[in-house]
Short mmCIF file of C-alpha atoms in Angstrom, two decimals:
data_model
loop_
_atom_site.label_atom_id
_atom_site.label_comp_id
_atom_site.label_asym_id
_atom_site.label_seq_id
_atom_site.Cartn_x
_atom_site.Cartn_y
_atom_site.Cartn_z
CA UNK V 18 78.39 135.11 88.12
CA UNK V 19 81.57 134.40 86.17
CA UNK V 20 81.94 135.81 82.30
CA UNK V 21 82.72 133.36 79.92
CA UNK V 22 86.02 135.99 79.52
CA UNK V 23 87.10 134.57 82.47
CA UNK V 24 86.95 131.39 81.49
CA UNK V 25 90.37 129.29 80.94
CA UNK V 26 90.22 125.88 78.98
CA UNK V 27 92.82 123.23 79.05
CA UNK V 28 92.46 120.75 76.65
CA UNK V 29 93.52 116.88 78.60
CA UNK V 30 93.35 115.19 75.22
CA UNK V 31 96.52 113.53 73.55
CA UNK V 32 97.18 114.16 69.99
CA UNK V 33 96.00 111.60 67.68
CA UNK V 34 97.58 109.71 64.64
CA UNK V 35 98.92 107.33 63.14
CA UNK V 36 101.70 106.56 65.72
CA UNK V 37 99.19 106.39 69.00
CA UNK V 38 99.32 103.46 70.16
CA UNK V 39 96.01 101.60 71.12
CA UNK V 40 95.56 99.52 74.15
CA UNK V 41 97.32 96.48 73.61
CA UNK V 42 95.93 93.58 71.37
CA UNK V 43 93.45 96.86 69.85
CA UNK V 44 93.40 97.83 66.43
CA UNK V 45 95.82 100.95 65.75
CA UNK V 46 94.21 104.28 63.53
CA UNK V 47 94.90 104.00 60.10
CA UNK V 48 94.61 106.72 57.58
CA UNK V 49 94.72 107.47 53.84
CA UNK V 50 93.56 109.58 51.09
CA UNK V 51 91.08 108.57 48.99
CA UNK V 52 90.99 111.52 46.88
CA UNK V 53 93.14 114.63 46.64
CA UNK V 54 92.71 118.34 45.51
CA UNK V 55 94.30 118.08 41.86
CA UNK V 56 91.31 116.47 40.62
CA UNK V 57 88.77 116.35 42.25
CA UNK V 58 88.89 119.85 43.68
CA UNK V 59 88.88 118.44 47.40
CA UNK V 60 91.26 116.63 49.84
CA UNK V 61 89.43 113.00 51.02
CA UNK V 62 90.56 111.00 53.51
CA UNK V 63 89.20 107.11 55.11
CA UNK V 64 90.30 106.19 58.60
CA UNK V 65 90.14 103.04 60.34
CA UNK V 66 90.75 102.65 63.94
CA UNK V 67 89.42 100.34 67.15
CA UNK V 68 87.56 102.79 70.31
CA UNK V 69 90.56 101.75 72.25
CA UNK V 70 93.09 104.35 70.91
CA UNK V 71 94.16 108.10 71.87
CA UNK V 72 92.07 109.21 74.68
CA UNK V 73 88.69 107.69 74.41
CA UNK V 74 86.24 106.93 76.92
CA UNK V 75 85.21 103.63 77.73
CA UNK V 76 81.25 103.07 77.53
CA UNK V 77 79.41 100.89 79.57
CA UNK V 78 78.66 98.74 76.67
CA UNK V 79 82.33 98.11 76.79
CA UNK V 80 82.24 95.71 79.72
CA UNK V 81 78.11 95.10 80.28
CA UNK V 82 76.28 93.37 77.55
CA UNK V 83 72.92 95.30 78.06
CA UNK V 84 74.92 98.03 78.86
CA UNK V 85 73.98 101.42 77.24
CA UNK V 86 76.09 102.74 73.89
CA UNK V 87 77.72 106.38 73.97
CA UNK V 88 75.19 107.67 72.41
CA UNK V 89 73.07 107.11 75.62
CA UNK V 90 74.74 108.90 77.58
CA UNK V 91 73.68 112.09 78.97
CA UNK V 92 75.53 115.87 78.72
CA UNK V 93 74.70 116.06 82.33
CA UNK V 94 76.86 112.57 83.00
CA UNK V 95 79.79 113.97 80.57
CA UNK V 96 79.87 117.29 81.62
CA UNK V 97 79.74 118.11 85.34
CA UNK V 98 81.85 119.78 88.09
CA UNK V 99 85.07 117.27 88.86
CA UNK V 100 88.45 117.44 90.42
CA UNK V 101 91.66 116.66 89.32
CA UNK V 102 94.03 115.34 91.65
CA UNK V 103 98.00 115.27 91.47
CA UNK V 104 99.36 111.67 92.08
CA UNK V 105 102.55 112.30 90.59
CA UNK V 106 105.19 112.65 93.84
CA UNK V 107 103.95 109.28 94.72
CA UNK V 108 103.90 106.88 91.64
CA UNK V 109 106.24 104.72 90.47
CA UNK V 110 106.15 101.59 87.94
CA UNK V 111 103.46 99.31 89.25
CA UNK V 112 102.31 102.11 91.87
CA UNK V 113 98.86 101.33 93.29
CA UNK V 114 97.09 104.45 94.87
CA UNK V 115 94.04 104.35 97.31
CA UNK V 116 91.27 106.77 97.76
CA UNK V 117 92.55 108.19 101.10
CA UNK V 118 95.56 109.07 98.89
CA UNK V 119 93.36 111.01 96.76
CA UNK V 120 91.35 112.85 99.47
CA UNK V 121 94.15 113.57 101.38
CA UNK V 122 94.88 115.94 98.15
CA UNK V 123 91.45 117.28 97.20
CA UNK V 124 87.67 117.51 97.94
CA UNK V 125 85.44 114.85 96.38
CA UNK V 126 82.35 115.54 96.29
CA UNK V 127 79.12 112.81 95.53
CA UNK V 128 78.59 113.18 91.65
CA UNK V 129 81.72 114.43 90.53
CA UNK V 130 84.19 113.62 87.84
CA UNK V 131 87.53 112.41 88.62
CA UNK V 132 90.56 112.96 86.70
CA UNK V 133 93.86 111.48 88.22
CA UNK V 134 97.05 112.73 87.14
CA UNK V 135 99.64 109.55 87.82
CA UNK V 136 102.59 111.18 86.06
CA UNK V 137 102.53 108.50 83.43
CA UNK V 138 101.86 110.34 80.20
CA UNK V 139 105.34 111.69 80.23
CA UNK V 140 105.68 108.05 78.94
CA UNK V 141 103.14 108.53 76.11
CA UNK V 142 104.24 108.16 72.26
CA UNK V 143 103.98 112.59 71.73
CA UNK V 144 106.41 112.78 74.81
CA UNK V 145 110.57 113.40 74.41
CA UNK V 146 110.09 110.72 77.63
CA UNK V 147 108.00 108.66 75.07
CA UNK V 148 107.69 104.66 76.59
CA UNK V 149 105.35 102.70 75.15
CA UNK V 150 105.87 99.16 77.35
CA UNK V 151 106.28 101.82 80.68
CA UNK V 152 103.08 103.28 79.80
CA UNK V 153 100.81 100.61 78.48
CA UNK V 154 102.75 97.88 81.03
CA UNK V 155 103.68 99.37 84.16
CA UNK V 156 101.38 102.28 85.29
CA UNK V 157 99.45 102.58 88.19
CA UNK V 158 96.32 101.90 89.03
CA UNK V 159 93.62 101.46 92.10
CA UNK V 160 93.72 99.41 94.82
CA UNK V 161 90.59 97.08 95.16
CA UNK V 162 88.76 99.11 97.81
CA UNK V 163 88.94 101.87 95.81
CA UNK V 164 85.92 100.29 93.53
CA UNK V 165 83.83 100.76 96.74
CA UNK V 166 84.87 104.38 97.27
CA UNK V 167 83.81 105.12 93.77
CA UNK V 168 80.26 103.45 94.30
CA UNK V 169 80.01 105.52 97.21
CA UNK V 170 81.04 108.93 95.96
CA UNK V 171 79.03 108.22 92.85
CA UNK V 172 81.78 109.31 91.16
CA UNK V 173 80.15 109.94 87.05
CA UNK V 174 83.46 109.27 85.43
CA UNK V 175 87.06 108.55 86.23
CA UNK V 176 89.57 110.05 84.15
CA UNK V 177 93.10 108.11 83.66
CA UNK V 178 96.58 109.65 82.26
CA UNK V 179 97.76 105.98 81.25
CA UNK V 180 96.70 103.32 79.61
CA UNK V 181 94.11 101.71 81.85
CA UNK V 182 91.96 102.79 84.69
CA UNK V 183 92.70 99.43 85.79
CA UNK V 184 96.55 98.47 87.15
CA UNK V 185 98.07 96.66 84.13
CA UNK V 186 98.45 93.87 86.07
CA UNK V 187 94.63 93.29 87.42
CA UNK V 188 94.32 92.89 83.22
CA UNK V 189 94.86 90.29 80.38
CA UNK V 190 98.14 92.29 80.52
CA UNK V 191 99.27 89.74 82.99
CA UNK V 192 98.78 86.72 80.98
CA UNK V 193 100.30 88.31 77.63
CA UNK V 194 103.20 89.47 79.54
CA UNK V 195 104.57 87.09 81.94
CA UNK V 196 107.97 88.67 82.33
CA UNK V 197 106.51 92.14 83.35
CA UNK V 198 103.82 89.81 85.48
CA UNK V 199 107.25 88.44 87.04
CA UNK V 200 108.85 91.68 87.51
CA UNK V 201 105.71 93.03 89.06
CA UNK V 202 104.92 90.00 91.30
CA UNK V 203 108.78 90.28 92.77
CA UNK V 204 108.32 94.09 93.50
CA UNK V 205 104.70 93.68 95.59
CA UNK V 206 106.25 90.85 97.91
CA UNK V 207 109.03 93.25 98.28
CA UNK V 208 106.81 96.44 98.97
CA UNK V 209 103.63 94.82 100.87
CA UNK V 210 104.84 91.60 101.55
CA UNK V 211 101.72 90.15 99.10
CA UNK V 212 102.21 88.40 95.85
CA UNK V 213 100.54 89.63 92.59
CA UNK V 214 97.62 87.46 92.60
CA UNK V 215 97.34 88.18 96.52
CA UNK V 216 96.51 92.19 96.05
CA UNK V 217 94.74 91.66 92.52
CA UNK V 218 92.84 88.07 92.97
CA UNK V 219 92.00 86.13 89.98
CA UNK V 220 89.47 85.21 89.14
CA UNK V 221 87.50 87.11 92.00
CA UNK V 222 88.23 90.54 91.12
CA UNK V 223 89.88 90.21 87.53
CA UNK V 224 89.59 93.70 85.84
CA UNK V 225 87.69 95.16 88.22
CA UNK V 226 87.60 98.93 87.63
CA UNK V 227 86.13 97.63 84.27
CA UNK V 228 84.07 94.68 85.23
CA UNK V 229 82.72 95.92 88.90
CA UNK V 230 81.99 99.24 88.34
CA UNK V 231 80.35 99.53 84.68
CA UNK V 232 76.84 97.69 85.02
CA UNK V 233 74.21 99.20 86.31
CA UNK V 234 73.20 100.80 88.73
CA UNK V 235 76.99 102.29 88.68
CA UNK V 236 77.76 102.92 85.34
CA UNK V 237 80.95 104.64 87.11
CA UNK V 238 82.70 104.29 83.68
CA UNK V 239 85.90 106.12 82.62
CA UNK V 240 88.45 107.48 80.60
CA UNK V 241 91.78 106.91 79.52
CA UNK V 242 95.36 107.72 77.45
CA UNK V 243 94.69 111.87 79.07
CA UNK V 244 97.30 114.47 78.54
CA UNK V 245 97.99 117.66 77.46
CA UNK V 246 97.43 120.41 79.69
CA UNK V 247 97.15 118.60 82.54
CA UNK V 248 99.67 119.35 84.76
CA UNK V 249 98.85 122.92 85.09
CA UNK V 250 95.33 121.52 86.95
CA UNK V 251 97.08 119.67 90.18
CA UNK V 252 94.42 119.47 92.24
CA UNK V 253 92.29 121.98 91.28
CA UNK V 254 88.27 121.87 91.01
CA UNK V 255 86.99 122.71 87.56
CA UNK V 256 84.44 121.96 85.25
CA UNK V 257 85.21 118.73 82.95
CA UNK V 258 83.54 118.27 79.55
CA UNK V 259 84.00 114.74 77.67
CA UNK V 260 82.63 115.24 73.95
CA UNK V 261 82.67 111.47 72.08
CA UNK V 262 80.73 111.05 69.00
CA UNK V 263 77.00 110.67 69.52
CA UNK V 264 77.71 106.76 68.55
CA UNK V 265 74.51 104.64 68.76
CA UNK V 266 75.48 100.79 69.50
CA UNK V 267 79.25 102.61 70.39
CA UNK V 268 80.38 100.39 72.86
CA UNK V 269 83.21 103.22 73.70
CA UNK V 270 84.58 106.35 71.59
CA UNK V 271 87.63 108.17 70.90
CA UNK V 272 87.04 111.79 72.70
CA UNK V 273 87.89 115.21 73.86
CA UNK V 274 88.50 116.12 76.99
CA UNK V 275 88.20 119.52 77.96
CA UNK V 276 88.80 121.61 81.86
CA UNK V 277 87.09 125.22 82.17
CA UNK V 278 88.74 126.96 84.69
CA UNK V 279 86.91 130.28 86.32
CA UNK V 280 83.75 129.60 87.44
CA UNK V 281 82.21 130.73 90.56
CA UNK V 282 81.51 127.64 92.30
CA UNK V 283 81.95 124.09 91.56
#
């Protein structure tokens, strides 16, 4: 049995403030002092902020009107044995990745989490690589049969280091960008010999890591905007914790993400 001495944690959660940028369209965190020490005796402080900012896990409320909130949601769903796979040799701006690109990296077992590393949050806003339209705009996401793969894996989460689980373009991205839509559309005929709306339909499969794979009986939900440490966890199994606020009616939360490291089998 492993010692919790042995344990390692690496924390896959981006800093948060003022300058993280939410999802486009979202409202940014705001923050303030509403008292301070000389006179009251105590620092005070109000924030404002949408779900949709830092790394935050989306809730199936988010997408699923009789969806549960986050405060539904079990330990045993947010805390469970997972793999996190290394994408990053691969990716490129509007990169799409398939689950046979995934397993040819690591083991995925039924019931785990997933946490895919695309490379992209050397773009995010704490980075010296910082690129806010490259990593809200042009990240990667999943091909369409993917959604299937992660039905049959039963796969509890999906964790994201970018802004969407989703490719940018399979969102209302598309629409409030049409240059980047352009750009995008040009590169696919180019690579796969498809245009945009041929590989990401719309209507028929608009959003579809969101819209597909929340309701029930799925609830394969996930995470996005991770971080920090993790680049020293290429494709390594580990235990993966996801700690939102116990929010009743929270259709999604802003949350840590934490990888233990150590233990015997998982």
């Amino acid at each position: 049995m492993s010692k919790w001495s042995d344990i390692k944690m690496y924390d896959l959660t981006i800093p948060l403030g003022i300058n993280t940028p939410p999802w486009p369209t979202y409202e940014p965190l705001q923050m303030k002092f509403f008292k301070r020490l000389a006179p009251n005796g105590a620092n005070g402080q109000l924030i404002t902020h949408s779900n949709h900012v830092g790394t935050h896990l989306d809730g199936p409320l988010h997408f699923d009107t009789a969806g549960r909130d986050i405060a539904s949601l079990e330990l045993t769903k947010l805390c469970a044995p997972g793999v996190v796979v290394d994408l990053r040799d691969q990716m490129e701006d509007f990169g799409i990745y398939t689950a046979e690109d995934i397993e040819k990296r690591v083991e995925v077992k039924e019931g785990d989490i997933l946490i895919i590393n695309t490379g992209y949050h050397i773009y995010g806003w704490d980075s010296p690589t910082a690129d806010e339209r490259r990593y809200m705009l042009r990240h990667p996401g999943p091909s369409l049969d993917f959604i299937q793969w992660v039905r049959d894996k039963k796969i509890k989460w999906i964790g994201v280091d970018c802004g969407s689980a989703d490719h940018p373009m399979n969102t209302k991205i598309r629409d409030w960008e049409p240059m980047e839509a352009e750009k995008c559309d040009k590169i696919f005929q180019e690579r796969y010999g498809k245009t945009l709306n041929e590989v990401y339909p719309w209507p028929e499969h608009y959003q579809a890591m969101h819209i597909e794979l929340f309701c029930k009986p799925y609830e394969a939900i996930h995470a996005e905007c991770l971080g920090g440490d993790i680049d020293k966890l290429s494709n390594k199994r580990v235990v993966i914790g996801c700690f939102p606020w116990r929010l009743v009616e929270g259709e999604s939360c802003i949350s840590r993400i934490v990888a233990f490291d150590g233990f015997d089998d998982v």
